[in-house]
């Protein structure tokens, strides 16, 4: 080879090596330690994939018991990477005590067997003291003889997904409970309808100042309270349209106290501080929704007083100026407010917990103790009525939750007033009462006869159909229970419309009305049980008068 050609080749070779070196330096590699370009790309790809998931990765040497956290110990779990965290015992101690036995047993079984993969969900303690729900997927690397030598696990935070699953499960349980409660409430409301009906009939026929009248009034008042409890039970389990009413604060709080007493247990006492009657304001809210809020707050307070304590229900008033100088009421519109405070002397809350109180699905309880609506839902219920929830709490010193509701003028409606049949709307039309419960049918028929109506009674839909078929021009109105032994009241109402268009229909039921049900709007006259004679008289007269107008 000519000398000049050799020199030219050497120069080109040196130039190529220099370019490679410069590329390696630009990629962060030392000149004396070159790494293959393909291997670098593969490593970078794996690092990016792992980082993209924000999961934690633990690499456990089963031979030496050394543990290396490849990533996520600090970013996901909040722990510092140091010598103390690089042992398997560090991981074991932070698995939830209730899960530890199950997790370790499953892990040992997988290592002893010949499987290559291990998947399990468990709770792991974050550095802030809370527990995350983790889903760990692991690869078990085995030697030539099948002995496990290395365990590489990827820990994914599935806390939010777990909360959503639990929420769905509770919702399904409540739905099932709702069907059961609905059946019980239907029968229960039949009893109450008879009690209220006969109580009012007696009160209408005796001297209202007599001792007997006072006793009957007490029976009626007890039945009314029982009716309210039934409605609260159904409100928790079945959807319903809110029915806001103007209520006195003291009465609202007294009813709430009755609702929470059975939930608290024997080691918690309740103190109810009411305002003087002349100073008690009125508020407008659905009483059942308000009861839900109070029950939820009371259950939270009960759980915070595991060793017992005192729960205080307190009524008060306040005026929020414009602008409000208090940070607690800064987001309230200026005006006059009624305040209901639920105060406990339990464990209290940390600042971190207080900051997250109104986040959806946030809870400090484990899944076995989670119940109620959650403060986010409670606050939403109050906000739609112009109110707010304000929380004051200190760790170890208890919690005070203040419910602010804007005051409203009194509607003028007081407690129950005896209404005599002579003051109720009357009539002389023919009414067919279809009801399989004997007590309800008799009290309904007796009340309508006292009001002047001609009443025909039927226990089943087939009996009622015969009455209408034989005398369609005679029956002016049908009062039918929605639940009948042979067919549903809605189907019977449709049959009545088809065979006697002039006949009006009033549906009665012990269930909450399903306003979205198919065909419900075709029957605008609905009377929920339990009802009293005045409600029955008003509904029947309204249905008959609507037929005259149309």
Coordinates of C-alpha atoms in Angstrom, one line a residue:
X1 CA 0.0 0.0 0.0
X2 CA 1.4 3.5 -0.8
X3 CA 2.5 5.5 2.1
X4 CA 0.2 8.3 1.4
X5 CA -2.8 5.9 1.3
X6 CA -1.9 4.5 4.7
X7 CA -1.7 7.9 6.2
X8 CA -5.1 8.8 4.7
X9 CA -6.6 5.6 6.2
X10 CA -5.1 6.3 9.7
X11 CA -6.5 9.9 9.7
X12 CA -10.0 8.7 8.8
X13 CA -9.9 6.0 11.6
X14 CA -8.8 8.6 14.2
X15 CA -11.5 10.9 13.0
X16 CA -14.1 8.2 13.4
X17 CA -13.0 7.3 17.0
X18 CA -13.0 11.0 17.9
X19 CA -16.6 11.4 16.7
X20 CA -17.7 8.3 18.7
X21 CA -16.0 9.7 21.8
X22 CA -17.7 13.0 21.4
X23 CA -21.1 11.3 21.0
X24 CA -20.4 9.3 24.1
X25 CA -19.5 12.4 26.1
X26 CA -22.6 14.2 24.8
X27 CA -24.7 11.2 26.1
X28 CA -23.1 11.6 29.6
X29 CA -20.7 8.6 29.3
X30 CA -17.0 8.7 30.1
X31 CA -14.7 8.3 27.2
X32 CA -12.9 5.3 28.8
X33 CA -16.2 3.5 29.5
X34 CA -18.2 3.3 26.3
X35 CA -21.6 1.6 26.4
X36 CA -23.4 0.0 23.4
X37 CA -26.0 2.4 22.0
X38 CA -28.8 -0.2 21.9
X39 CA -28.4 -1.1 25.6
X40 CA -28.6 2.6 26.5
X41 CA -31.8 3.0 24.6
X42 CA -33.3 -0.1 26.2
X43 CA -32.4 1.1 29.7
X44 CA -33.7 4.6 29.1
X45 CA -36.9 3.1 27.8
X46 CA -37.5 0.9 30.9
X47 CA -36.7 3.9 33.2
X48 CA -39.2 6.1 31.4
X49 CA -41.9 3.4 31.5
X50 CA -41.5 2.9 35.2
X51 CA -41.4 6.6 35.9
X52 CA -44.5 7.2 33.9
X53 CA -46.6 4.9 36.1
X54 CA -45.5 6.7 39.4
X55 CA -45.4 3.3 41.0
X56 CA -43.0 2.0 43.6
X57 CA -40.6 -0.7 42.6
X58 CA -38.9 -3.0 45.1
X59 CA -36.1 -5.5 44.2
X60 CA -35.7 -8.1 46.9
X61 CA -32.7 -10.4 46.9
X62 CA -34.1 -13.6 48.4
X63 CA -30.6 -15.0 49.0
X64 CA -29.2 -12.1 51.0
X65 CA -32.5 -10.6 52.1
X66 CA -31.4 -7.2 50.9
X67 CA -34.0 -4.9 49.5
X68 CA -33.5 -2.2 47.0
X69 CA -36.1 0.4 46.2
X70 CA -35.7 1.1 42.5
X71 CA -38.1 4.0 42.7
X72 CA -41.2 5.4 44.4
X73 CA -40.3 4.8 48.1
X74 CA -40.1 8.5 48.6
X75 CA -42.5 9.9 45.9
X76 CA -45.3 7.4 46.4
X77 CA -44.9 6.1 49.9
X78 CA -43.2 9.1 51.5
X79 CA -40.3 7.2 53.1
X80 CA -36.7 8.3 52.8
X81 CA -34.3 5.9 51.0
X82 CA -31.6 4.9 53.5
X83 CA -30.0 1.9 55.1
X84 CA -33.0 1.3 57.4
X85 CA -35.5 1.1 54.4
X86 CA -33.3 -1.4 52.5
X87 CA -34.4 -4.5 54.4
X88 CA -37.4 -6.7 53.9
X89 CA -38.4 -6.2 57.5
X90 CA -38.9 -2.5 56.7
X91 CA -41.6 -3.5 54.2
X92 CA -43.2 -6.1 56.5
X93 CA -43.6 -3.7 59.4
X94 CA -45.5 -1.2 57.3
X95 CA -48.0 -3.6 55.9
X96 CA -51.3 -3.1 57.7
X97 CA -51.4 -5.3 60.9
X98 CA -54.8 -6.8 59.7
X99 CA -53.3 -7.7 56.3
X100 CA -49.8 -8.8 57.4
X101 CA -50.5 -12.4 58.1
X102 CA -52.4 -12.9 54.9
X103 CA -49.8 -11.1 52.8
X104 CA -46.8 -13.0 54.2
X105 CA -48.5 -16.4 54.0
X106 CA -49.4 -15.7 50.4
X107 CA -45.8 -14.5 49.6
X108 CA -44.2 -17.6 51.2
X109 CA -46.4 -20.0 49.3
X110 CA -45.6 -18.3 46.0
X111 CA -41.8 -18.4 46.7
X112 CA -41.9 -22.1 47.7
X113 CA -44.0 -23.1 44.6
X114 CA -42.8 -22.9 41.0
X115 CA -44.9 -19.8 40.0
X116 CA -43.2 -16.9 38.3
X117 CA -45.8 -14.2 39.1
X118 CA -47.4 -13.0 42.3
X119 CA -50.3 -10.5 42.6
X120 CA -51.9 -9.3 45.8
X121 CA -53.7 -6.2 47.2
X122 CA -52.9 -4.9 50.7
X123 CA -52.7 -1.8 52.8
X124 CA -49.3 -0.1 53.3
X125 CA -48.6 2.7 55.8
X126 CA -47.5 6.0 54.3
X127 CA -45.0 8.1 56.1
X128 CA -47.8 10.5 57.2
X129 CA -49.5 7.7 59.1
X130 CA -52.3 7.0 56.6
X131 CA -52.7 3.7 54.8
X132 CA -52.7 3.3 51.0
X133 CA -54.3 0.5 49.2
X134 CA -51.6 -1.0 47.1
X135 CA -51.8 -3.6 44.3
X136 CA -48.5 -5.4 43.9
X137 CA -47.6 -7.3 40.8
X138 CA -44.3 -9.2 41.1
X139 CA -41.9 -11.4 39.1
X140 CA -40.2 -14.2 40.9
X141 CA -36.8 -15.0 39.3
X142 CA -35.7 -18.6 39.8
X143 CA -32.3 -20.4 39.4
X144 CA -31.6 -23.4 37.4
X145 CA -33.0 -25.7 40.0
X146 CA -36.2 -23.7 40.4
X147 CA -35.2 -22.0 43.7
X148 CA -36.4 -18.5 44.0
X149 CA -33.5 -16.0 44.0
X150 CA -35.0 -12.6 43.3
X151 CA -38.4 -10.9 43.8
X152 CA -39.1 -7.8 41.8
X153 CA -42.5 -6.1 42.7
X154 CA -44.3 -3.1 41.3
X155 CA -46.6 -1.4 43.8
X156 CA -49.5 0.6 42.4
X157 CA -51.6 2.9 44.5
X158 CA -55.3 1.8 44.0
X159 CA -56.7 3.7 47.0
X160 CA -59.1 5.8 45.0
X161 CA -60.3 2.8 43.0
X162 CA -60.8 0.8 46.2
X163 CA -62.8 3.7 47.6
X164 CA -65.0 3.8 44.5
X165 CA -65.5 0.0 44.7
X166 CA -66.5 0.3 48.3
X167 CA -68.8 3.1 47.5
X168 CA -70.5 1.0 44.8
X169 CA -70.7 -2.0 47.2
X170 CA -72.3 0.1 49.9
X171 CA -74.7 1.6 47.3
X172 CA -75.8 -1.9 46.3
X173 CA -76.2 -3.0 49.9
X174 CA -78.4 0.1 50.5
X175 CA -80.4 -0.7 47.4
X176 CA -81.1 -4.2 48.7
X177 CA -81.9 -2.8 52.1
X178 CA -84.2 -0.3 50.5
X179 CA -86.3 -3.0 49.0
X180 CA -86.6 -4.8 52.4
X181 CA -87.2 -1.5 54.2
X182 CA -89.9 -0.6 51.7
X183 CA -91.9 -3.7 52.4
X184 CA -91.6 -3.3 56.1
X185 CA -92.5 0.4 55.9
X186 CA -95.6 -0.3 53.8
X187 CA -97.0 -2.6 56.6
X188 CA -95.9 -0.2 59.3
X189 CA -97.6 2.8 57.6
X190 CA -100.8 0.8 57.4
X191 CA -100.8 0.5 61.2
X192 CA -100.1 4.2 61.5
X193 CA -102.8 5.1 59.1
X194 CA -105.3 3.3 61.2
X195 CA -104.0 4.8 64.4
X196 CA -104.1 8.4 63.0
X197 CA -107.4 7.9 61.4
X198 CA -109.3 6.5 64.4
X199 CA -107.6 9.0 66.7
X200 CA -108.9 11.9 64.6
X201 CA -112.3 10.4 64.4
X202 CA -112.5 10.1 68.2
X203 CA -111.2 13.6 68.7
X204 CA -113.8 14.9 66.4
X205 CA -116.6 13.4 68.4
X206 CA -115.5 14.2 72.0
X207 CA -114.9 17.2 74.1
X208 CA -111.4 18.4 73.2
X209 CA -110.8 19.6 76.8
X210 CA -111.4 16.3 78.4
X211 CA -108.8 14.0 79.9
X212 CA -109.6 11.3 77.3
X213 CA -108.9 13.9 74.5
X214 CA -105.5 14.6 76.0
X215 CA -104.7 10.9 76.0
X216 CA -105.8 10.5 72.4
X217 CA -103.7 13.5 71.4
X218 CA -100.7 11.8 72.9
X219 CA -101.4 8.6 70.9
X220 CA -101.7 10.7 67.8
X221 CA -98.4 12.6 68.5
X222 CA -96.6 9.3 69.0
X223 CA -97.9 7.9 65.7
X224 CA -96.8 11.1 64.0
X225 CA -93.3 10.7 65.3
X226 CA -93.3 7.1 64.3
X227 CA -94.3 8.2 60.8
X228 CA -91.4 10.6 60.6
X229 CA -89.0 7.9 61.6
X230 CA -90.4 5.6 58.8
X231 CA -89.9 8.4 56.3
X232 CA -86.3 8.9 57.4
X233 CA -85.6 5.2 57.0
X234 CA -86.9 5.2 53.5
X235 CA -85.0 8.4 52.7
X236 CA -81.8 6.7 53.4
X237 CA -82.6 3.8 51.1
X238 CA -84.7 5.2 48.3
X239 CA -84.4 8.3 46.1
X240 CA -87.0 10.9 46.6
X241 CA -87.7 14.5 45.6
X242 CA -86.7 17.0 48.3
X243 CA -89.7 18.5 50.1
X244 CA -88.4 21.6 51.9
X245 CA -90.6 23.0 54.6
X246 CA -90.5 25.9 57.0
X247 CA -89.7 24.5 60.4
X248 CA -88.8 25.8 63.8
X249 CA -85.2 25.2 64.8
X250 CA -86.0 23.7 68.2
X251 CA -88.5 21.2 66.8
X252 CA -86.0 20.3 64.0
X253 CA -83.3 19.7 66.6
X254 CA -85.6 17.7 68.9
X255 CA -86.5 15.4 66.1
X256 CA -82.9 15.0 65.2
X257 CA -82.0 14.0 68.8
X258 CA -84.6 11.2 68.7
X259 CA -83.0 9.9 65.4
X260 CA -79.5 9.7 66.8
X261 CA -80.1 8.3 70.2
X262 CA -80.3 4.6 69.1
X263 CA -77.0 5.0 67.2
X264 CA -74.7 6.2 69.9
X265 CA -74.5 3.4 72.4
X266 CA -74.6 3.3 76.2
X267 CA -71.2 5.0 76.8
X268 CA -72.1 8.3 75.1
X269 CA -74.5 10.8 76.7
X270 CA -76.4 13.4 74.7
X271 CA -77.1 17.0 75.8
X272 CA -79.5 19.1 73.8
X273 CA -79.3 22.8 74.4
X274 CA -82.3 24.6 72.8
X275 CA -83.2 28.3 72.5
X276 CA -86.1 29.8 74.4
X277 CA -89.2 29.2 72.3
X278 CA -89.8 32.9 71.7
X279 CA -86.3 33.3 70.3
X280 CA -86.2 30.1 68.2
X281 CA -85.9 31.0 64.5
X282 CA -87.4 29.2 61.6
X283 CA -85.5 27.6 58.7
X284 CA -86.5 26.1 55.3
X285 CA -85.2 22.6 54.6
X286 CA -86.3 19.1 53.9
X287 CA -86.5 17.6 57.4
X288 CA -85.4 14.1 56.2
X289 CA -82.3 15.6 54.5
X290 CA -81.5 17.5 57.7
X291 CA -81.8 14.3 59.7
X292 CA -79.4 12.5 57.3
X293 CA -76.8 15.3 57.9
X294 CA -77.2 15.1 61.7
X295 CA -77.1 11.3 61.8
X296 CA -73.8 11.4 59.7
X297 CA -72.2 13.9 62.1
X298 CA -73.4 12.0 65.1
X299 CA -71.9 8.7 63.8
X300 CA -68.6 10.5 63.1
X301 CA -68.6 11.9 66.7
X302 CA -69.4 8.5 68.1
X303 CA -66.4 6.9 66.3
X304 CA -64.2 9.7 67.6
X305 CA -65.3 8.9 71.2
X306 CA -64.4 5.2 71.2
X307 CA -64.0 5.2 75.0
X308 CA -67.2 7.1 75.6
X309 CA -68.0 10.8 76.0
X310 CA -70.6 13.5 75.6
X311 CA -72.3 14.7 72.5
X312 CA -73.8 18.2 72.6
X313 CA -76.5 19.4 70.2
X314 CA -76.8 23.1 70.5
X315 CA -79.1 25.6 68.8
X316 CA -78.0 29.2 68.3
X317 CA -78.3 32.2 66.0
X318 CA -75.9 34.6 64.4
X319 CA -75.7 37.5 62.0
X320 CA -73.1 37.4 59.3
X321 CA -72.1 41.0 58.3
X322 CA -70.9 42.1 54.9
X323 CA -68.1 41.5 54.6
X324 CA -67.5 38.8 57.2
X325 CA -64.4 39.4 59.3
X326 CA -64.4 35.8 60.6
X327 CA -62.5 33.2 58.5
X328 CA -65.1 30.6 59.5
X329 CA -68.0 32.4 57.9
X330 CA -66.1 34.1 55.1
X331 CA -68.0 32.3 52.3
X332 CA -71.5 32.8 53.8
X333 CA -73.8 35.4 52.3
X334 CA -74.6 38.3 54.6
X335 CA -77.7 37.7 56.7
X336 CA -79.3 36.1 59.7
X337 CA -78.5 32.4 60.3
X338 CA -79.7 29.6 62.6
X339 CA -76.9 27.5 63.9
X340 CA -77.0 23.8 64.9
X341 CA -73.8 22.7 66.5
X342 CA -72.7 19.0 67.0
X343 CA -69.9 19.0 69.5
X344 CA -68.0 16.0 70.8
X345 CA -65.1 15.6 73.2
X346 CA -63.4 12.9 71.2
X347 CA -60.0 12.5 69.5
X348 CA -60.2 15.6 67.3
X349 CA -58.5 16.0 63.9
X350 CA -55.1 17.0 62.6
X351 CA -54.6 19.9 60.3
X352 CA -54.0 17.6 57.4
X353 CA -57.3 15.8 58.0
X354 CA -59.2 19.1 58.3
X355 CA -57.8 20.3 54.9
X356 CA -59.3 17.1 53.2
X357 CA -62.6 16.9 55.1
X358 CA -64.8 17.9 52.1
X359 CA -63.0 15.9 49.5
X360 CA -65.3 13.3 48.0
X361 CA -64.7 9.8 49.3
X362 CA -62.2 11.0 51.9
X363 CA -62.4 9.1 55.2
X364 CA -60.1 8.3 58.1
X365 CA -62.0 5.1 58.8
X366 CA -61.3 1.6 57.4
X367 CA -63.8 -0.1 55.2
X368 CA -65.5 -1.9 58.0
X369 CA -66.5 1.3 59.8
X370 CA -67.3 3.6 56.8
X371 CA -71.0 4.7 56.9
X372 CA -73.1 7.7 56.2
X373 CA -72.9 10.3 53.5
X374 CA -69.5 11.9 54.1
X375 CA -69.1 15.6 54.8
X376 CA -68.8 16.4 51.1
X377 CA -72.4 15.2 50.5
X378 CA -73.6 16.8 53.7
X379 CA -72.2 20.1 52.8
X380 CA -73.7 19.9 49.3
X381 CA -77.2 19.2 50.9
X382 CA -76.8 22.3 53.0
X383 CA -75.4 24.6 50.3
X384 CA -78.5 24.0 48.1
X385 CA -80.5 25.5 51.0
X386 CA -78.2 28.4 51.4
X387 CA -76.3 26.9 54.3
X388 CA -72.8 25.7 55.1
X389 CA -70.9 23.4 57.4
X390 CA -68.1 24.9 59.4
X391 CA -65.7 22.7 61.3
X392 CA -63.5 23.5 64.3
X393 CA -61.3 20.7 65.7
X394 CA -58.0 20.2 67.5
X395 CA -56.2 16.9 67.9
X396 CA -56.9 15.5 71.3
X397 CA -59.5 18.2 72.2
X398 CA -62.6 17.2 70.3
X399 CA -64.6 18.6 67.3
X400 CA -67.4 21.1 66.9
X401 CA -69.3 21.0 63.6
X402 CA -71.5 24.0 63.0
X403 CA -74.4 23.9 60.6
X404 CA -75.4 27.4 59.3
X405 CA -78.9 27.8 57.7
X406 CA -80.5 31.1 56.7
X407 CA -83.5 32.0 58.8
X408 CA -86.9 32.5 57.2
X409 CA -90.2 34.0 58.4
X410 CA -92.6 31.6 60.1
X411 CA -95.2 29.9 57.9
X412 CA -97.7 30.3 60.6
X413 CA -98.3 26.5 60.8
X414 CA -98.0 25.2 64.3
X415 CA -98.5 21.8 65.9
X416 CA -101.4 19.6 65.2
X417 CA -104.8 21.2 65.5
X418 CA -107.9 19.1 65.9
X419 CA -110.0 19.3 62.7
X420 CA -113.7 18.2 63.0
X421 CA -115.4 16.5 60.1
X422 CA -117.7 19.6 59.8
X423 CA -114.8 21.7 58.8
X424 CA -113.4 19.3 56.2
X425 CA -114.5 19.3 52.5
X426 CA -117.4 17.0 52.0
X427 CA -119.4 15.5 49.1
X428 CA -122.1 13.0 48.1
X429 CA -120.4 11.2 45.2
X430 CA -119.7 7.4 45.1
X431 CA -116.2 6.3 46.1
X432 CA -114.8 2.8 45.6
X433 CA -112.1 2.1 48.2
X434 CA -109.8 -0.8 47.2
X435 CA -107.4 -1.8 50.0
X436 CA -106.4 -5.3 51.2
X437 CA -105.5 -4.1 54.7
X438 CA -108.6 -4.4 56.8
X439 CA -107.8 -1.6 59.3
X440 CA -106.9 0.9 56.6
X441 CA -109.9 0.1 54.5
X442 CA -112.3 0.4 57.4
X443 CA -110.9 3.7 58.6
X444 CA -110.8 5.2 55.1
X445 CA -114.4 4.1 54.4
X446 CA -115.7 5.3 57.8
X447 CA -114.0 8.7 57.3
X448 CA -115.5 9.2 53.8
X449 CA -119.0 8.2 55.0
X450 CA -118.8 10.7 57.8
X451 CA -118.0 13.3 55.1
X452 CA -121.2 12.4 53.2
X453 CA -119.8 10.1 50.5
X454 CA -121.4 6.8 49.4
X455 CA -118.6 4.3 49.9
X456 CA -118.1 0.8 48.3
X457 CA -115.4 -1.4 49.7
X458 CA -113.2 -4.0 47.9
X459 CA -110.3 -6.0 49.1
X460 CA -108.9 -7.1 45.8
X461 CA -108.7 -5.7 42.3
X462 CA -110.9 -8.4 40.8
X463 CA -113.7 -7.4 43.2
X464 CA -113.3 -3.8 42.3
X465 CA -113.4 -4.6 38.6
X466 CA -116.7 -6.3 39.0
X467 CA -118.1 -3.2 40.7
X468 CA -117.0 -0.9 37.9
X469 CA -118.1 -3.3 35.2
X470 CA -121.5 -3.7 36.6
X471 CA -122.1 0.0 37.4
X472 CA -119.5 2.2 35.5
X473 CA -121.8 5.2 35.6
X474 CA -122.1 5.0 39.4
X475 CA -118.4 5.0 40.5
X476 CA -117.1 8.6 40.6
X477 CA -113.8 7.9 42.2
X478 CA -111.5 5.0 43.1
X479 CA -109.2 5.2 46.1
X480 CA -106.7 2.3 45.6
X481 CA -103.6 1.1 47.3
X482 CA -100.6 0.7 45.0
X483 CA -99.9 -2.7 46.4
X484 CA -102.8 -5.2 45.9
X485 CA -102.8 -9.0 46.3
X486 CA -103.7 -9.8 42.6
X487 CA -102.2 -6.9 40.5
X488 CA -100.5 -3.6 41.2
X489 CA -102.5 -0.5 41.9
X490 CA -101.0 1.3 38.9
X491 CA -102.2 -1.5 36.5
X492 CA -105.6 -1.4 38.1
X493 CA -105.7 2.4 37.6
X494 CA -104.9 1.9 33.9
X495 CA -107.7 -0.7 33.6
X496 CA -110.1 1.7 35.3
X497 CA -109.2 4.5 32.9
X498 CA -109.8 2.2 30.0
X499 CA -113.1 0.8 31.1
X500 CA -114.6 3.9 32.9
X501 CA -112.9 7.1 31.7
X502 CA -115.2 9.3 33.8
X503 CA -113.9 7.7 37.0
X504 CA -111.0 9.5 38.8
X505 CA -108.3 7.6 40.6
X506 CA -106.4 8.4 43.8
X507 CA -103.4 6.1 44.6
X508 CA -102.3 5.5 48.1
X509 CA -99.2 3.7 49.4
X510 CA -96.9 3.3 52.3
X511 CA -93.9 3.5 50.0
X512 CA -92.3 6.8 49.0
X513 CA -93.7 7.9 45.7
X514 CA -91.6 7.1 42.6
X515 CA -92.2 10.3 40.7
X516 CA -90.2 9.0 37.7
X517 CA -92.0 5.7 37.3
X518 CA -93.7 5.1 34.0
X519 CA -97.3 6.4 34.0
X520 CA -97.0 8.1 37.4
X521 CA -97.8 11.5 35.9
X522 CA -101.0 10.1 34.5
X523 CA -102.3 9.8 38.1
X524 CA -101.5 13.2 39.7
X525 CA -103.5 12.4 42.9
X526 CA -101.3 10.5 45.2
X527 CA -101.8 10.1 49.0
X528 CA -98.8 8.7 51.0
X529 CA -99.5 6.7 54.1
X530 CA -99.9 7.3 56.9
X531 CA -102.6 10.0 56.2
X532 CA -105.1 11.6 58.5
X533 CA -108.8 12.3 57.8
X534 CA -108.1 15.9 56.8
X535 CA -105.5 14.8 54.2
X536 CA -107.8 12.2 52.8
X537 CA -110.8 14.6 52.6
X538 CA -108.7 17.2 50.8
X539 CA -107.2 14.8 48.3
X540 CA -110.6 13.1 47.5
X541 CA -112.3 16.4 47.0
X542 CA -109.5 17.7 44.8
X543 CA -109.7 14.7 42.6
X544 CA -113.4 14.9 42.2
X545 CA -113.4 18.6 41.5
X546 CA -110.7 18.2 38.8
X547 CA -113.1 15.8 37.0
X548 CA -115.8 18.5 37.0
X549 CA -113.4 21.2 35.7
X550 CA -112.0 19.0 32.9

